[in-house]
Amino acid sequence: MGIALCFVPLILAIVIFSTAFKLRLTHQLIAVLLGLAAVLPISFIQYFMPAIPGLPLSPVVRALLKSILLYGLVEEAIKTLALLPLTHKPYDEANCDNPAAGRLNYLLLAFTAGLSLGCFESVVYYFDHLQIANSRGATLLYGQIAVRIFTSDVIHMMCTGLCGLFIYSCRNKPVRISCMIAAVLLHGIYDFFAGFSGDIRWFSVAVVLMAIIECRIKYTSLKTDENATN
């Protein structure tokens, strides 16, 4: 039952994108597969990536750098590479009768890929921390697991969306490298706060809200560029 719940956000997203936005199901399934394909290289690199050298830094700064480099830069770089084979020609400005709709649909496909990766990661997190909760007999941990899974899904979705906007801008100009930078920083800072066990971990929820706002801002800025060009 718990495993099925981990994939509910992905299923709901596909249903909404298919019905409300008329996004092709085959393109969404390709996005799901690309999201899953990114899991293995991300896990491999994170496992074998060497620790940060012994620099004269405080433990907090070292933890922040590790989160930004390991979870931010590595994950978002791999997700960006995974998005490259994503169907894009029908959504490019040169091939689309409605560029605004094409840009939105490509963003939704990036959301789908990110949610796919996030849901699979949620399954791993669920099993890992459920064992801890059961061994301690701490039912309170179940709520924390649910919050972590939900916020992780959203941060993966938004950051992959930002990576998608970066790729879209590279193909349709002007290039927006700030989209990629924002994805790396937001993901890294989210994992930094989410790694704490105390109340400070709730700052990760604020980072999720910031990611939603940032994705909206970047998407709107691309739309503004298009209107200025026209």
PDB file of C-alpha atoms in Angstrom:
ATOM      1  CA  MET A   1       0.000   0.000   0.000  1.00  0.00           C
ATOM      2  CA  GLY A   2       2.802   2.396   0.918  1.00  0.00           C
ATOM      3  CA  ILE A   3       4.590   1.790  -2.388  1.00  0.00           C
ATOM      4  CA  ALA A   4       1.425   2.542  -4.351  1.00  0.00           C
ATOM      5  CA  LEU A   5       0.961   5.810  -2.465  1.00  0.00           C
ATOM      6  CA  CYS A   6       4.469   6.881  -3.495  1.00  0.00           C
ATOM      7  CA  PHE A   7       3.360   6.853  -7.142  1.00  0.00           C
ATOM      8  CA  VAL A   8       0.011   8.600  -6.611  1.00  0.00           C
ATOM      9  CA  PRO A   9       1.458  12.085  -7.409  1.00  0.00           C
ATOM     10  CA  LEU A  10       2.829  10.828 -10.740  1.00  0.00           C
ATOM     11  CA  ILE A  11      -0.444   9.148 -11.697  1.00  0.00           C
ATOM     12  CA  LEU A  12      -2.466  12.244 -10.791  1.00  0.00           C
ATOM     13  CA  ALA A  13      -0.095  14.476 -12.764  1.00  0.00           C
ATOM     14  CA  ILE A  14      -0.412  12.309 -15.881  1.00  0.00           C
ATOM     15  CA  VAL A  15      -4.212  12.319 -15.605  1.00  0.00           C
ATOM     16  CA  ILE A  16      -4.345  16.103 -15.149  1.00  0.00           C
ATOM     17  CA  PHE A  17      -1.833  16.840 -17.920  1.00  0.00           C
ATOM     18  CA  SER A  18      -3.679  14.504 -20.310  1.00  0.00           C
ATOM     19  CA  THR A  19      -7.176  15.806 -19.616  1.00  0.00           C
ATOM     20  CA  ALA A  20      -6.717  19.481 -18.766  1.00  0.00           C
ATOM     21  CA  PHE A  21      -3.787  20.280 -21.068  1.00  0.00           C
ATOM     22  CA  LYS A  22      -4.323  17.611 -23.769  1.00  0.00           C
ATOM     23  CA  LEU A  23      -0.687  16.533 -23.452  1.00  0.00           C
ATOM     24  CA  ARG A  24       0.033  13.389 -25.445  1.00  0.00           C
ATOM     25  CA  LEU A  25       0.210  10.293 -23.264  1.00  0.00           C
ATOM     26  CA  THR A  26       3.040   8.765 -25.302  1.00  0.00           C
ATOM     27  CA  HIS A  27       5.203  11.841 -24.731  1.00  0.00           C
ATOM     28  CA  GLN A  28       4.480  11.656 -21.011  1.00  0.00           C
ATOM     29  CA  LEU A  29       5.418   7.975 -20.866  1.00  0.00           C
ATOM     30  CA  ILE A  30       8.715   8.804 -22.585  1.00  0.00           C
ATOM     31  CA  ALA A  31       9.280  11.470 -19.919  1.00  0.00           C
ATOM     32  CA  VAL A  32       8.556   8.898 -17.187  1.00  0.00           C
ATOM     33  CA  LEU A  33      11.125   6.500 -18.643  1.00  0.00           C
ATOM     34  CA  LEU A  34      13.733   9.257 -18.947  1.00  0.00           C
ATOM     35  CA  GLY A  35      13.146  10.202 -15.322  1.00  0.00           C
ATOM     36  CA  LEU A  36      13.639   6.600 -14.231  1.00  0.00           C
ATOM     37  CA  ALA A  37      16.732   6.308 -16.438  1.00  0.00           C
ATOM     38  CA  ALA A  38      18.347   9.151 -14.493  1.00  0.00           C
ATOM     39  CA  VAL A  39      18.043   7.284 -11.187  1.00  0.00           C
ATOM     40  CA  LEU A  40      20.876   4.805 -11.796  1.00  0.00           C
ATOM     41  CA  PRO A  41      23.654   7.260 -12.784  1.00  0.00           C
ATOM     42  CA  ILE A  42      22.624   9.634  -9.987  1.00  0.00           C
ATOM     43  CA  SER A  43      22.817   6.844  -7.398  1.00  0.00           C
ATOM     44  CA  PHE A  44      26.113   5.571  -8.820  1.00  0.00           C
ATOM     45  CA  ILE A  45      27.841   8.964  -8.804  1.00  0.00           C
ATOM     46  CA  GLN A  46      26.549   9.894  -5.347  1.00  0.00           C
ATOM     47  CA  TYR A  47      27.766   6.582  -3.925  1.00  0.00           C
ATOM     48  CA  PHE A  48      31.251   6.762  -5.408  1.00  0.00           C
ATOM     49  CA  MET A  49      31.747  10.531  -5.328  1.00  0.00           C
ATOM     50  CA  PRO A  50      34.695  11.323  -3.025  1.00  0.00           C
ATOM     51  CA  ALA A  51      34.134  13.336   0.116  1.00  0.00           C
ATOM     52  CA  ILE A  52      34.904  17.040   0.141  1.00  0.00           C
ATOM     53  CA  PRO A  53      38.613  17.498   1.025  1.00  0.00           C
ATOM     54  CA  GLY A  54      39.439  18.501   4.567  1.00  0.00           C
ATOM     55  CA  LEU A  55      39.096  22.246   4.154  1.00  0.00           C
ATOM     56  CA  PRO A  56      39.109  24.505   7.219  1.00  0.00           C
ATOM     57  CA  LEU A  57      35.341  24.895   7.195  1.00  0.00           C
ATOM     58  CA  SER A  58      32.698  24.482   9.859  1.00  0.00           C
ATOM     59  CA  PRO A  59      30.584  21.288   9.746  1.00  0.00           C
ATOM     60  CA  VAL A  60      27.524  23.317   8.721  1.00  0.00           C
ATOM     61  CA  VAL A  61      29.314  24.917   5.754  1.00  0.00           C
ATOM     62  CA  ARG A  62      30.739  21.548   4.717  1.00  0.00           C
ATOM     63  CA  ALA A  63      27.254  20.009   4.861  1.00  0.00           C
ATOM     64  CA  LEU A  64      25.857  22.861   2.757  1.00  0.00           C
ATOM     65  CA  LEU A  65      28.608  22.513   0.144  1.00  0.00           C
ATOM     66  CA  LYS A  66      28.073  18.762   0.003  1.00  0.00           C
ATOM     67  CA  SER A  67      24.337  19.229  -0.511  1.00  0.00           C
ATOM     68  CA  ILE A  68      24.816  21.783  -3.294  1.00  0.00           C
ATOM     69  CA  LEU A  69      27.522  19.792  -5.100  1.00  0.00           C
ATOM     70  CA  LEU A  70      26.257  16.252  -4.537  1.00  0.00           C
ATOM     71  CA  TYR A  71      22.498  16.668  -4.611  1.00  0.00           C
ATOM     72  CA  GLY A  72      22.242  19.956  -6.453  1.00  0.00           C
ATOM     73  CA  LEU A  73      24.874  20.024  -9.176  1.00  0.00           C
ATOM     74  CA  VAL A  74      25.197  16.275  -9.812  1.00  0.00           C
ATOM     75  CA  GLU A  75      21.483  15.473  -9.838  1.00  0.00           C
ATOM     76  CA  GLU A  76      20.415  18.473 -11.885  1.00  0.00           C
ATOM     77  CA  ALA A  77      23.221  17.971 -14.411  1.00  0.00           C
ATOM     78  CA  ILE A  78      22.198  14.346 -14.927  1.00  0.00           C
ATOM     79  CA  LYS A  79      18.518  15.262 -15.121  1.00  0.00           C
ATOM     80  CA  THR A  80      19.340  17.900 -17.731  1.00  0.00           C
ATOM     81  CA  LEU A  81      21.171  15.290 -19.805  1.00  0.00           C
ATOM     82  CA  ALA A  82      18.239  12.902 -19.352  1.00  0.00           C
ATOM     83  CA  LEU A  83      15.854  15.550 -20.708  1.00  0.00           C
ATOM     84  CA  LEU A  84      17.790  16.005 -23.948  1.00  0.00           C
ATOM     85  CA  PRO A  85      16.104  13.023 -25.726  1.00  0.00           C
ATOM     86  CA  LEU A  86      12.690  14.269 -24.574  1.00  0.00           C
ATOM     87  CA  THR A  87      10.263  14.975 -27.406  1.00  0.00           C
ATOM     88  CA  HIS A  88      10.649  18.666 -28.231  1.00  0.00           C
ATOM     89  CA  LYS A  89      10.137  19.378 -31.938  1.00  0.00           C
ATOM     90  CA  PRO A  90       6.322  19.706 -31.712  1.00  0.00           C
ATOM     91  CA  TYR A  91       6.816  22.215 -28.881  1.00  0.00           C
ATOM     92  CA  ASP A  92       9.627  24.365 -30.320  1.00  0.00           C
ATOM     93  CA  GLU A  93       8.646  27.878 -31.364  1.00  0.00           C
ATOM     94  CA  ALA A  94       9.660  27.262 -34.983  1.00  0.00           C
ATOM     95  CA  ASN A  95       7.344  24.254 -35.307  1.00  0.00           C
ATOM     96  CA  CYS A  96       4.462  25.298 -33.084  1.00  0.00           C
ATOM     97  CA  ASP A  97       1.452  27.373 -34.133  1.00  0.00           C
ATOM     98  CA  ASN A  98       1.030  28.469 -30.523  1.00  0.00           C
ATOM     99  CA  PRO A  99       4.505  29.006 -28.970  1.00  0.00           C
ATOM    100  CA  ALA A 100       3.032  29.713 -25.527  1.00  0.00           C
ATOM    101  CA  ALA A 101       1.216  26.372 -25.506  1.00  0.00           C
ATOM    102  CA  GLY A 102       4.313  24.603 -26.808  1.00  0.00           C
ATOM    103  CA  ARG A 103       6.476  26.065 -24.073  1.00  0.00           C
ATOM    104  CA  LEU A 104       3.943  25.105 -21.397  1.00  0.00           C
ATOM    105  CA  ASN A 105       3.613  21.558 -22.708  1.00  0.00           C
ATOM    106  CA  TYR A 106       7.381  21.086 -22.737  1.00  0.00           C
ATOM    107  CA  LEU A 107       7.509  22.332 -19.148  1.00  0.00           C
ATOM    108  CA  LEU A 108       4.808  19.816 -18.203  1.00  0.00           C
ATOM    109  CA  LEU A 109       6.850  17.017 -19.787  1.00  0.00           C
ATOM    110  CA  ALA A 110       9.852  18.104 -17.709  1.00  0.00           C
ATOM    111  CA  PHE A 111       7.597  18.093 -14.631  1.00  0.00           C
ATOM    112  CA  THR A 112       6.571  14.522 -15.481  1.00  0.00           C
ATOM    113  CA  ALA A 113      10.182  13.366 -15.772  1.00  0.00           C
ATOM    114  CA  GLY A 114      11.106  15.001 -12.471  1.00  0.00           C
ATOM    115  CA  LEU A 115       8.080  13.549 -10.710  1.00  0.00           C
ATOM    116  CA  SER A 116       8.932  10.111 -12.060  1.00  0.00           C
ATOM    117  CA  LEU A 117      12.412  10.314 -10.545  1.00  0.00           C
ATOM    118  CA  GLY A 118      11.033  11.758  -7.320  1.00  0.00           C
ATOM    119  CA  CYS A 119       8.425   9.019  -6.892  1.00  0.00           C
ATOM    120  CA  PHE A 120      11.001   6.276  -7.392  1.00  0.00           C
ATOM    121  CA  GLU A 121      13.277   7.989  -4.876  1.00  0.00           C
ATOM    122  CA  SER A 122      10.316   8.157  -2.490  1.00  0.00           C
ATOM    123  CA  VAL A 123       9.982   4.368  -2.593  1.00  0.00           C
ATOM    124  CA  VAL A 124      13.623   3.989  -1.540  1.00  0.00           C
ATOM    125  CA  TYR A 125      13.204   6.607   1.202  1.00  0.00           C
ATOM    126  CA  TYR A 126       9.974   4.967   2.363  1.00  0.00           C
ATOM    127  CA  PHE A 127      11.548   1.543   2.858  1.00  0.00           C
ATOM    128  CA  ASP A 128      14.673   2.963   4.469  1.00  0.00           C
ATOM    129  CA  HIS A 129      12.928   5.116   7.057  1.00  0.00           C
ATOM    130  CA  LEU A 130       9.978   2.807   7.630  1.00  0.00           C
ATOM    131  CA  GLN A 131      12.410   0.269   9.041  1.00  0.00           C
ATOM    132  CA  ILE A 132      13.750   2.914  11.409  1.00  0.00           C
ATOM    133  CA  ALA A 133      10.246   3.905  12.488  1.00  0.00           C
ATOM    134  CA  ASN A 134       9.197   0.299  13.110  1.00  0.00           C
ATOM    135  CA  SER A 135      12.350  -0.524  15.056  1.00  0.00           C
ATOM    136  CA  ARG A 136      11.797   2.478  17.321  1.00  0.00           C
ATOM    137  CA  GLY A 137       8.053   2.000  17.546  1.00  0.00           C
ATOM    138  CA  ALA A 138       7.762   5.708  16.767  1.00  0.00           C
ATOM    139  CA  THR A 139       4.486   6.305  14.943  1.00  0.00           C
ATOM    140  CA  LEU A 140       5.321  10.026  14.819  1.00  0.00           C
ATOM    141  CA  LEU A 141       7.985   9.235  12.242  1.00  0.00           C
ATOM    142  CA  TYR A 142       5.324   8.095   9.784  1.00  0.00           C
ATOM    143  CA  GLY A 143       4.089  11.669   9.426  1.00  0.00           C
ATOM    144  CA  GLN A 144       7.642  12.883   8.916  1.00  0.00           C
ATOM    145  CA  ILE A 145       8.140  10.262   6.209  1.00  0.00           C
ATOM    146  CA  ALA A 146       4.991  11.471   4.429  1.00  0.00           C
ATOM    147  CA  VAL A 147       6.119  15.115   4.594  1.00  0.00           C
ATOM    148  CA  ARG A 148       9.594  14.253   3.278  1.00  0.00           C
ATOM    149  CA  ILE A 149       8.145  12.224   0.398  1.00  0.00           C
ATOM    150  CA  PHE A 150       5.710  14.995  -0.580  1.00  0.00           C
ATOM    151  CA  THR A 151       8.298  17.786  -0.453  1.00  0.00           C
ATOM    152  CA  SER A 152      10.876  15.643  -2.275  1.00  0.00           C
ATOM    153  CA  ASP A 153       8.432  14.985  -5.116  1.00  0.00           C
ATOM    154  CA  VAL A 154       7.676  18.688  -5.497  1.00  0.00           C
ATOM    155  CA  ILE A 155      11.331  19.796  -5.375  1.00  0.00           C
ATOM    156  CA  HIS A 156      12.273  17.213  -8.012  1.00  0.00           C
ATOM    157  CA  MET A 157       9.331  18.337 -10.129  1.00  0.00           C
ATOM    158  CA  MET A 158      10.151  22.056  -9.918  1.00  0.00           C
ATOM    159  CA  CYS A 159      13.922  21.706 -10.327  1.00  0.00           C
ATOM    160  CA  THR A 160      13.507  19.417 -13.333  1.00  0.00           C
ATOM    161  CA  GLY A 161      11.071  21.971 -14.698  1.00  0.00           C
ATOM    162  CA  LEU A 162      13.767  24.641 -14.362  1.00  0.00           C
ATOM    163  CA  CYS A 163      16.223  22.352 -16.170  1.00  0.00           C
ATOM    164  CA  GLY A 164      13.599  21.881 -18.872  1.00  0.00           C
ATOM    165  CA  LEU A 165      13.194  25.646 -19.240  1.00  0.00           C
ATOM    166  CA  PHE A 166      16.975  25.946 -19.576  1.00  0.00           C
ATOM    167  CA  ILE A 167      16.995  23.378 -22.396  1.00  0.00           C
ATOM    168  CA  TYR A 168      13.997  25.068 -24.024  1.00  0.00           C
ATOM    169  CA  SER A 169      15.770  28.441 -23.898  1.00  0.00           C
ATOM    170  CA  CYS A 170      18.887  26.912 -25.497  1.00  0.00           C
ATOM    171  CA  ARG A 171      16.805  25.687 -28.425  1.00  0.00           C
ATOM    172  CA  ASN A 172      14.636  28.772 -28.814  1.00  0.00           C
ATOM    173  CA  LYS A 173      16.855  31.619 -27.530  1.00  0.00           C
ATOM    174  CA  PRO A 174      17.730  33.610 -25.552  1.00  0.00           C
ATOM    175  CA  VAL A 175      19.606  31.146 -23.349  1.00  0.00           C
ATOM    176  CA  ARG A 176      18.650  31.335 -19.672  1.00  0.00           C
ATOM    177  CA  ILE A 177      21.515  29.808 -17.671  1.00  0.00           C
ATOM    178  CA  SER A 178      19.885  31.249 -14.549  1.00  0.00           C
ATOM    179  CA  CYS A 179      17.262  28.492 -14.774  1.00  0.00           C
ATOM    180  CA  MET A 180      19.949  25.837 -14.334  1.00  0.00           C
ATOM    181  CA  ILE A 181      21.703  27.751 -11.558  1.00  0.00           C
ATOM    182  CA  ALA A 182      18.427  28.154  -9.679  1.00  0.00           C
ATOM    183  CA  ALA A 183      17.704  24.418  -9.961  1.00  0.00           C
ATOM    184  CA  VAL A 184      21.126  23.503  -8.547  1.00  0.00           C
ATOM    185  CA  LEU A 185      20.950  25.931  -5.625  1.00  0.00           C
ATOM    186  CA  LEU A 186      17.336  25.212  -4.675  1.00  0.00           C
ATOM    187  CA  HIS A 187      17.814  21.442  -4.760  1.00  0.00           C
ATOM    188  CA  GLY A 188      21.040  21.653  -2.769  1.00  0.00           C
ATOM    189  CA  ILE A 189      19.595  23.966  -0.114  1.00  0.00           C
ATOM    190  CA  TYR A 190      16.479  21.781   0.152  1.00  0.00           C
ATOM    191  CA  ASP A 191      18.552  18.670   0.852  1.00  0.00           C
ATOM    192  CA  PHE A 192      20.653  20.624   3.347  1.00  0.00           C
ATOM    193  CA  PHE A 193      17.630  21.499   5.481  1.00  0.00           C
ATOM    194  CA  ALA A 194      15.864  18.167   4.908  1.00  0.00           C
ATOM    195  CA  GLY A 195      18.909  16.350   6.299  1.00  0.00           C
ATOM    196  CA  PHE A 196      18.368  17.765   9.795  1.00  0.00           C
ATOM    197  CA  SER A 197      16.300  15.930  12.394  1.00  0.00           C
ATOM    198  CA  GLY A 198      15.168  18.942  14.430  1.00  0.00           C
ATOM    199  CA  ASP A 199      12.740  21.760  13.718  1.00  0.00           C
ATOM    200  CA  ILE A 200      15.208  23.341  11.292  1.00  0.00           C
ATOM    201  CA  ARG A 201      14.262  20.628   8.792  1.00  0.00           C
ATOM    202  CA  TRP A 202      10.953  22.443   8.238  1.00  0.00           C
ATOM    203  CA  PHE A 203      12.859  25.155   6.396  1.00  0.00           C
ATOM    204  CA  SER A 204      12.951  22.622   3.556  1.00  0.00           C
ATOM    205  CA  VAL A 205       9.235  23.297   3.063  1.00  0.00           C
ATOM    206  CA  ALA A 206      10.017  26.997   2.591  1.00  0.00           C
ATOM    207  CA  VAL A 207      12.611  26.053  -0.040  1.00  0.00           C
ATOM    208  CA  VAL A 208       9.960  24.004  -1.864  1.00  0.00           C
ATOM    209  CA  LEU A 209       7.685  27.058  -1.963  1.00  0.00           C
ATOM    210  CA  MET A 210      10.603  29.148  -3.242  1.00  0.00           C
ATOM    211  CA  ALA A 211      11.198  26.574  -5.989  1.00  0.00           C
ATOM    212  CA  ILE A 212       7.563  26.808  -7.098  1.00  0.00           C
ATOM    213  CA  ILE A 213       7.757  30.604  -7.207  1.00  0.00           C
ATOM    214  CA  GLU A 214      11.120  30.577  -9.017  1.00  0.00           C
ATOM    215  CA  CYS A 215       9.859  28.148 -11.645  1.00  0.00           C
ATOM    216  CA  ARG A 216       6.860  30.399 -12.229  1.00  0.00           C
ATOM    217  CA  ILE A 217       9.106  33.466 -12.525  1.00  0.00           C
ATOM    218  CA  LYS A 218      11.463  31.800 -15.018  1.00  0.00           C
ATOM    219  CA  TYR A 219       8.567  30.511 -17.097  1.00  0.00           C
ATOM    220  CA  THR A 220       6.981  33.963 -17.162  1.00  0.00           C
ATOM    221  CA  SER A 221      10.298  35.569 -18.142  1.00  0.00           C
ATOM    222  CA  LEU A 222      10.512  33.320 -21.211  1.00  0.00           C
ATOM    223  CA  LYS A 223       6.984  34.350 -22.109  1.00  0.00           C
ATOM    224  CA  THR A 224       7.954  38.022 -21.725  1.00  0.00           C
ATOM    225  CA  ASP A 225      10.947  37.523 -24.030  1.00  0.00           C
ATOM    226  CA  GLU A 226       8.663  36.017 -26.663  1.00  0.00           C
ATOM    227  CA  ASN A 227       6.232  38.939 -26.459  1.00  0.00           C
ATOM    228  CA  ALA A 228       9.099  41.438 -26.728  1.00  0.00           C
ATOM    229  CA  THR A 229      10.428  39.642 -29.809  1.00  0.00           C
ATOM    230  CA  ASN A 230       7.025  39.698 -31.451  1.00  0.00           C
TER     231      ASN A 230
END
